[in-house]
Short mmCIF file of C-alpha atoms in Angstrom, two decimals:
data_model
loop_
_atom_site.label_atom_id
_atom_site.label_comp_id
_atom_site.label_asym_id
_atom_site.label_seq_id
_atom_site.Cartn_x
_atom_site.Cartn_y
_atom_site.Cartn_z
CA UNK A 21 56.84 248.97 23.52
CA UNK A 22 57.76 245.25 23.43
CA UNK A 23 57.84 243.53 26.81
CA UNK A 24 61.54 242.81 26.65
CA UNK A 25 62.20 246.55 26.40
CA UNK A 26 60.08 247.33 29.46
CA UNK A 27 61.45 248.19 32.86
CA UNK A 28 59.62 245.90 35.26
CA UNK A 29 62.83 244.42 36.63
CA UNK A 30 65.76 246.51 37.73
CA UNK A 31 69.46 245.57 37.89
CA UNK A 32 70.49 243.97 41.17
CA UNK A 33 74.25 244.39 41.10
CA UNK A 34 75.97 246.85 43.42
CA UNK A 35 78.72 249.40 43.21
CA UNK A 36 81.07 250.67 45.90
CA UNK A 37 78.58 253.35 46.95
CA UNK A 38 76.21 252.38 49.71
CA UNK A 39 72.81 251.43 48.20
CA UNK A 40 69.95 253.57 49.41
CA UNK A 41 66.30 252.57 49.17
CA UNK A 42 64.54 254.49 46.43
CA UNK A 43 60.90 254.36 45.39
CA UNK A 44 61.61 252.55 42.11
CA UNK A 45 64.87 250.71 42.76
CA UNK A 46 66.91 249.23 45.58
CA UNK A 47 70.08 250.46 43.89
CA UNK A 48 70.99 254.05 43.41
CA UNK A 49 74.28 255.78 42.71
CA UNK A 50 75.79 259.06 43.81
CA UNK A 51 73.25 260.14 46.46
CA UNK A 52 74.81 263.00 48.42
CA UNK A 53 74.74 262.47 52.16
CA UNK A 54 74.69 265.00 54.95
CA UNK A 55 76.21 262.45 57.29
CA UNK A 56 79.72 263.23 58.43
CA UNK A 57 80.60 259.55 58.12
CA UNK A 58 80.33 259.81 54.35
CA UNK A 59 82.44 262.92 54.00
CA UNK A 60 85.57 260.93 53.27
CA UNK A 61 84.02 259.18 50.29
CA UNK A 62 84.81 260.27 46.81
CA UNK A 63 81.85 262.23 45.49
CA UNK A 64 81.03 262.95 41.86
CA UNK A 65 81.39 266.36 40.37
CA UNK A 66 77.77 267.22 39.87
CA UNK A 67 76.55 268.88 36.72
CA UNK A 68 77.00 272.61 37.19
CA UNK A 69 78.32 272.97 40.71
CA UNK A 70 80.02 276.31 40.02
CA UNK A 71 78.79 279.68 41.14
CA UNK A 72 77.22 282.32 38.93
CA UNK A 73 80.52 284.16 38.79
CA UNK A 74 82.28 281.21 37.16
CA UNK A 75 79.60 280.20 34.69
CA UNK A 76 81.53 281.56 31.77
CA UNK A 77 84.35 279.12 32.53
CA UNK A 78 82.45 275.84 32.88
CA UNK A 79 79.76 274.15 30.83
CA UNK A 80 76.77 272.25 32.11
CA UNK A 81 77.09 268.49 31.87
CA UNK A 82 74.51 266.54 29.90
CA UNK A 83 74.19 262.91 28.86
CA UNK A 84 72.93 262.38 25.31
CA UNK A 85 71.56 258.99 24.21
CA UNK A 86 71.39 258.74 20.43
CA UNK A 87 70.47 255.98 18.00
CA UNK A 88 68.05 254.88 15.35
CA UNK A 89 64.40 254.28 16.05
CA UNK A 90 63.85 251.04 17.94
CA UNK A 91 67.38 250.76 19.33
CA UNK A 92 66.43 250.76 23.03
CA UNK A 93 67.21 254.41 23.85
CA UNK A 94 64.18 254.89 26.11
CA UNK A 95 64.94 251.78 28.15
CA UNK A 96 68.55 252.81 28.64
CA UNK A 97 67.61 256.37 29.59
CA UNK A 98 65.23 255.23 32.33
CA UNK A 99 67.71 252.67 33.65
CA UNK A 100 70.47 255.28 33.83
CA UNK A 101 68.15 257.80 35.45
CA UNK A 102 67.22 255.12 37.99
CA UNK A 103 70.84 254.32 38.78
CA UNK A 104 71.81 258.00 38.82
CA UNK A 105 68.63 259.30 40.49
CA UNK A 106 69.53 262.99 40.34
CA UNK A 107 68.67 262.75 36.63
CA UNK A 108 65.76 264.00 34.53
CA UNK A 109 65.02 263.01 30.93
CA UNK A 110 64.44 265.37 28.01
CA UNK A 111 62.85 263.81 24.94
CA UNK A 112 64.45 264.74 21.61
CA UNK A 113 62.15 262.79 19.28
CA UNK A 114 60.41 265.29 16.99
CA UNK A 115 57.16 263.30 16.85
CA UNK A 116 57.05 262.32 20.52
CA UNK A 117 57.11 265.97 21.60
CA UNK A 118 53.48 266.23 20.44
CA UNK A 119 50.48 265.28 22.52
CA UNK A 120 48.59 262.27 21.16
CA UNK A 121 49.28 259.18 19.03
CA UNK A 122 51.17 257.52 21.87
CA UNK A 123 51.18 254.09 20.20
CA UNK A 124 51.96 255.36 16.71
CA UNK A 125 54.90 257.47 17.91
CA UNK A 126 55.96 254.72 20.35
CA UNK A 127 56.10 256.92 23.46
CA UNK A 128 57.35 255.14 26.56
CA UNK A 129 54.26 254.40 28.72
CA UNK A 130 53.93 256.08 32.12
CA UNK A 131 54.27 252.81 34.02
CA UNK A 132 57.65 252.19 32.40
CA UNK A 133 59.09 255.59 33.33
CA UNK A 134 59.83 254.46 36.92
CA UNK A 135 58.87 257.85 38.31
CA UNK A 136 61.67 259.58 36.38
CA UNK A 137 60.66 263.11 35.27
CA UNK A 138 60.30 263.36 31.48
CA UNK A 139 60.24 266.68 29.64
CA UNK A 140 58.96 267.53 26.15
CA UNK A 141 57.28 264.13 25.92
CA UNK A 142 53.72 264.68 24.74
CA UNK A 143 53.81 268.31 25.87
CA UNK A 144 53.23 270.14 22.58
CA UNK A 145 49.77 270.72 21.08
CA UNK A 146 50.11 269.78 17.41
CA UNK A 147 47.30 272.15 16.46
CA UNK A 148 49.60 275.08 17.26
CA UNK A 149 51.82 274.27 14.31
CA UNK A 150 55.22 272.76 13.65
CA UNK A 151 57.65 272.39 16.55
CA UNK A 152 60.92 273.29 14.83
CA UNK A 153 64.57 272.62 15.73
CA UNK A 154 64.76 276.28 16.81
CA UNK A 155 61.78 275.74 19.12
CA UNK A 156 63.44 272.66 20.55
CA UNK A 157 66.72 274.50 21.10
CA UNK A 158 64.94 277.25 23.01
CA UNK A 159 62.63 275.09 25.13
CA UNK A 160 65.09 272.27 25.83
CA UNK A 161 67.77 274.83 26.65
CA UNK A 162 65.51 276.41 29.25
CA UNK A 163 64.73 272.98 30.71
CA UNK A 164 68.44 272.11 30.93
CA UNK A 165 69.11 275.38 32.75
CA UNK A 166 66.34 274.58 35.22
CA UNK A 167 67.52 271.01 35.78
CA UNK A 168 71.15 271.96 36.34
CA UNK A 169 70.16 274.86 38.61
CA UNK A 170 68.63 272.19 40.86
CA UNK A 171 71.92 270.25 40.84
CA UNK A 172 70.50 267.50 38.67
CA UNK A 173 71.69 265.80 35.47
CA UNK A 174 69.83 266.20 32.16
CA UNK A 175 69.62 263.06 30.02
CA UNK A 176 68.65 263.90 26.43
CA UNK A 177 67.22 260.94 24.54
CA UNK A 178 65.71 260.57 21.10
CA UNK A 179 66.35 259.77 17.47
CA UNK A 180 65.83 263.20 15.90
CA UNK A 181 69.39 264.25 15.16
CA UNK A 182 68.31 267.62 13.75
CA UNK A 183 66.87 268.45 17.19
CA UNK A 184 70.01 267.21 18.98
CA UNK A 185 72.27 269.20 16.67
CA UNK A 186 70.18 272.35 17.06
CA UNK A 187 70.24 272.08 20.85
CA UNK A 188 73.90 271.29 21.38
CA UNK A 189 75.90 273.42 18.96
CA UNK A 190 77.24 276.71 20.29
CA UNK A 191 76.12 278.65 17.21
CA UNK A 192 72.97 277.46 15.44
CA UNK A 193 71.76 278.75 12.08
CA UNK A 194 68.06 277.86 11.67
CA UNK A 195 68.29 278.57 7.94
CA UNK A 196 70.98 275.92 7.41
CA UNK A 197 70.04 272.24 7.27
CA UNK A 198 73.37 270.55 7.85
CA UNK A 199 71.87 267.14 7.05
CA UNK A 200 70.37 268.13 3.70
CA UNK A 201 72.53 266.32 1.15
CA UNK A 202 70.82 268.08 -1.76
CA UNK A 203 71.84 271.52 -0.57
CA UNK A 204 75.58 271.00 -0.38
CA UNK A 205 78.40 268.63 -1.06
CA UNK A 206 79.33 266.06 1.57
CA UNK A 207 82.53 267.87 2.51
CA UNK A 208 80.92 271.30 2.86
CA UNK A 209 78.05 269.77 4.81
CA UNK A 210 80.49 268.21 7.25
CA UNK A 211 82.28 271.50 7.67
CA UNK A 212 78.96 273.13 8.62
CA UNK A 213 78.47 270.63 11.48
CA UNK A 214 80.24 272.28 14.38
CA UNK A 215 82.01 270.32 17.10
CA UNK A 216 81.93 273.46 19.28
CA UNK A 217 79.16 272.54 21.72
CA UNK A 218 77.55 274.68 24.39
CA UNK A 219 77.40 271.82 26.92
CA UNK A 220 79.90 269.27 28.17
CA UNK A 221 78.39 266.17 26.60
CA UNK A 222 78.60 262.46 27.27
CA UNK A 223 77.32 260.83 24.06
CA UNK A 224 76.03 257.26 24.13
CA UNK A 225 75.29 255.94 20.65
CA UNK A 226 72.97 252.94 20.69
CA UNK A 227 73.92 250.89 17.64
CA UNK A 228 72.49 247.68 16.20
CA UNK A 229 73.58 246.06 12.94
CA UNK A 230 71.08 247.14 10.32
CA UNK A 231 69.84 243.64 9.32
CA UNK A 232 69.04 242.85 12.95
CA UNK A 233 67.51 246.27 13.55
CA UNK A 234 65.36 246.00 10.42
CA UNK A 235 63.99 242.62 11.48
CA UNK A 236 63.24 243.96 14.93
CA UNK A 237 61.47 247.03 13.52
CA UNK A 238 59.14 244.81 11.47
CA UNK A 239 58.32 242.92 14.67
CA UNK A 240 57.76 246.16 16.56
CA UNK A 241 55.32 247.50 13.96
CA UNK A 242 53.28 244.29 14.26
CA UNK A 243 53.20 244.71 18.04
CA UNK A 244 52.09 248.32 17.69
CA UNK A 245 49.15 247.18 15.58
CA UNK A 246 48.33 244.54 18.20
CA UNK A 247 48.32 247.34 20.80
CA UNK A 248 45.61 249.33 19.02
CA UNK A 249 47.47 251.52 16.53
CA UNK A 250 44.72 251.33 13.89
CA UNK A 251 42.04 252.55 16.33
CA UNK A 252 44.34 255.37 17.40
CA UNK A 253 44.92 256.40 13.78
CA UNK A 254 41.20 256.15 13.02
CA UNK A 255 40.42 258.64 15.80
CA UNK A 256 43.13 260.97 14.52
CA UNK A 257 41.94 260.79 10.91
CA UNK A 258 40.67 263.99 9.28
CA UNK A 259 38.89 263.29 5.98
CA UNK A 260 40.46 265.03 2.97
CA UNK A 261 42.85 266.95 5.20
CA UNK A 262 45.77 268.55 3.38
CA UNK A 263 47.63 269.26 6.61
CA UNK A 264 50.99 267.50 6.56
CA UNK A 265 52.78 269.33 9.36
CA UNK A 266 53.80 268.37 12.86
CA UNK A 267 52.26 265.20 14.19
CA UNK A 268 50.52 264.52 10.88
CA UNK A 269 53.95 263.65 9.45
CA UNK A 270 54.39 260.76 11.91
CA UNK A 271 54.89 257.42 10.19
CA UNK A 272 51.50 255.74 10.14
CA UNK A 273 49.39 258.85 9.65
CA UNK A 274 49.82 259.46 5.89
CA UNK A 275 49.82 255.72 5.16
CA UNK A 276 46.49 255.16 6.91
CA UNK A 277 45.01 258.48 5.80
CA UNK A 278 45.13 257.04 2.28
CA UNK A 279 43.45 253.87 3.53
CA UNK A 280 40.76 255.69 5.52
CA UNK A 281 39.97 258.01 2.60
CA UNK A 282 39.02 254.89 0.62
CA UNK A 283 37.50 253.00 3.54
CA UNK A 284 36.31 255.48 6.21
CA UNK A 285 36.70 254.16 9.76
CA UNK A 286 33.09 255.03 10.57
CA UNK A 287 31.81 252.62 7.91
CA UNK A 288 30.57 249.28 9.20
CA UNK A 289 32.24 246.27 7.64
CA UNK A 290 29.93 244.17 5.52
CA UNK A 291 29.55 240.49 6.22
CA UNK A 292 32.16 238.40 4.49
CA UNK A 293 35.57 239.26 3.19
CA UNK A 294 36.40 242.39 1.24
CA UNK A 295 39.55 241.61 -0.79
CA UNK A 296 39.97 245.19 -1.95
CA UNK A 297 39.84 246.54 1.60
CA UNK A 298 42.17 243.82 2.88
CA UNK A 299 44.62 244.55 0.08
CA UNK A 300 44.60 248.28 0.85
CA UNK A 301 45.11 247.54 4.55
CA UNK A 302 48.10 245.28 3.88
CA UNK A 303 49.54 247.93 1.57
CA UNK A 304 49.34 250.51 4.36
CA UNK A 305 51.04 248.14 6.79
CA UNK A 306 53.84 247.40 4.33
CA UNK A 307 54.34 251.12 3.71
CA UNK A 308 54.68 251.76 7.44
CA UNK A 309 57.26 248.99 7.77
CA UNK A 310 59.23 250.20 4.75
CA UNK A 311 59.15 253.83 5.90
CA UNK A 312 60.21 252.88 9.43
CA UNK A 313 63.26 251.01 8.12
CA UNK A 314 64.10 253.91 5.81
CA UNK A 315 63.85 256.31 8.75
CA UNK A 316 66.30 254.17 10.74
CA UNK A 317 68.73 254.17 7.82
CA UNK A 318 68.57 257.97 7.55
CA UNK A 319 69.08 258.38 11.28
CA UNK A 320 72.16 256.17 11.25
CA UNK A 321 73.55 258.17 8.34
CA UNK A 322 73.12 261.42 10.28
CA UNK A 323 74.81 259.97 13.35
CA UNK A 324 77.78 258.89 11.26
CA UNK A 325 78.04 262.41 9.82
CA UNK A 326 78.09 263.87 13.32
CA UNK A 327 80.82 261.44 14.31
CA UNK A 328 82.90 262.30 11.23
CA UNK A 329 82.45 265.98 12.08
CA UNK A 330 84.20 265.42 15.41
CA UNK A 331 81.41 264.60 17.87
CA UNK A 332 82.76 262.19 20.50
CA UNK A 333 80.12 259.46 20.25
CA UNK A 334 80.66 256.39 22.44
CA UNK A 335 79.23 253.43 20.53
CA UNK A 336 77.20 250.91 22.53
CA UNK A 337 76.61 247.78 20.46
CA UNK A 338 73.25 246.18 21.30
CA UNK A 339 73.23 243.82 18.31
CA UNK A 340 73.58 240.54 20.19
CA UNK A 341 70.91 241.47 22.73
CA UNK A 342 68.37 242.17 19.99
CA UNK A 343 69.47 239.15 17.97
CA UNK A 344 68.78 236.97 21.02
CA UNK A 345 65.17 238.12 21.10
CA UNK A 346 64.67 237.55 17.39
CA UNK A 347 66.29 234.10 17.28
CA UNK A 348 65.51 232.64 20.70
CA UNK A 349 62.05 233.91 21.59
CA UNK A 350 60.63 230.41 21.89
CA UNK A 351 63.50 229.37 24.19
CA UNK A 352 63.36 232.13 26.77
CA UNK A 353 64.65 234.89 24.52
CA UNK A 354 63.54 237.61 26.94
CA UNK A 355 65.82 236.22 29.64
CA UNK A 356 68.74 235.93 27.23
CA UNK A 357 68.07 239.48 26.11
CA UNK A 358 68.13 240.77 29.69
CA UNK A 359 71.49 239.17 30.41
CA UNK A 360 73.06 240.42 27.20
CA UNK A 361 71.54 243.87 27.67
CA UNK A 362 72.98 244.12 31.17
CA UNK A 363 76.45 242.96 30.13
CA UNK A 364 76.81 244.66 26.75
CA UNK A 365 74.65 247.78 27.08
CA UNK A 366 73.80 248.82 30.63
CA UNK A 367 77.06 248.11 32.43
CA UNK A 368 79.29 249.77 29.78
CA UNK A 369 76.96 252.78 29.74
CA UNK A 370 77.03 253.09 33.53
CA UNK A 371 80.84 253.03 33.51
CA UNK A 372 80.99 255.73 30.82
CA UNK A 373 78.52 258.01 32.62
CA UNK A 374 80.15 257.43 36.00
CA UNK A 375 83.56 258.36 34.60
CA UNK A 376 82.04 261.42 32.88
CA UNK A 377 80.49 262.68 36.12
CA UNK A 378 83.74 262.22 38.03
CA UNK A 379 85.72 264.35 35.58
#
C-alpha cells in the first residue's frame, strides 16, 4: 500500500466528547463511561441495543464502505474504527478473504491496522475451493451477529459488490447474478436488485474520477512490483495448472502464470539481456495494469446500478486528494494529500457516521 495511504499519523482534531487515551490514538469518540458525571451527556444509540424480545422490530446497524479498487477504502475504514473504537472491520473483497498473496491482493498490512480487529481478511484456505457470495453471506452474517451482540459496530469494507449485495439483501437468491448483464435486460436486472436490506446501513461510497483513479492504479501496480509481487507470484506458481478458481483468479496470477510457463522462476538468468524474456515480462505487467483498470470500471458500474436500484449511497469524493499525490509528489504531495483527505474524505465521513449512530 502506498505510503500516503498508510496510517502512521492520526487526526488531531477534537469533537465535543472528552478525548480518552487509546492504544493507537489520542482521540476516540463515543466511549461509554460509568462515571455519573457523564450521565448527562448525549450518548449514541449503539448498534443493536434492544433486547431479544424486540429483535424483530429493529435491525442491526452496520457501516458499509464501498468503492473501486484503489480508492482508499481500507485507510478510511481503519481511521473510522480508530475514531469510533467500538468498531470491528469485516473485509468484503473476494480475493482478500483468502490466505496468501498479500501483496498481489493488496491486503492492508498488520502494522497499518492500528490494532483494529479485522475479519475475513486472509482467513480462507484457497485450497478448499471457491468462497462464494453465499459463503460470504453466511460467514459475514455470523460475524455481524457476534460483533453486535458485544455492543460493537461492524464496518464492512471492500470492492466486491457481489459479496456486499449477497450479505445485505433481505432475500438472496444464489442462482441469480443481479450484475450479469448478459443474463437479463438492464431494467429487469435493476428490478432484481432489492432495496429491502436486512441491516440498517450507512453506506459510504468512495469515489474518484476515473482518469485520476486510472493513473493512480498504474502507479500502485508499479509500487506492488517494487514491494516484491513477482517473487510472491513465483512462489505461488503451479506449472501447467488448470485451476482457475478462488485465489488463482486474482489479477496478477494468470498474467504471470503465462510468463512463468515460458520462463520458469527456478531457471537462472543467463548473463546478458534476454529481449524475449523482457518483452514477455513487460507484456505481463501491461496486462495487470489493463485488467486492474477494467476491474475498477466494472466495480463502479455495479455501484451505480445499486444506487439506481434505491440503495442510499453517500458519495465521498476523493478525487482532489488523489490528484494532489499524482501532480505534486515532488512538492510535498503526501502532505497535500493528507490535508485534502482530512477535509474532503475523513471529516465528512465522520459526520455521516456520527449522525447515523445517533439516529
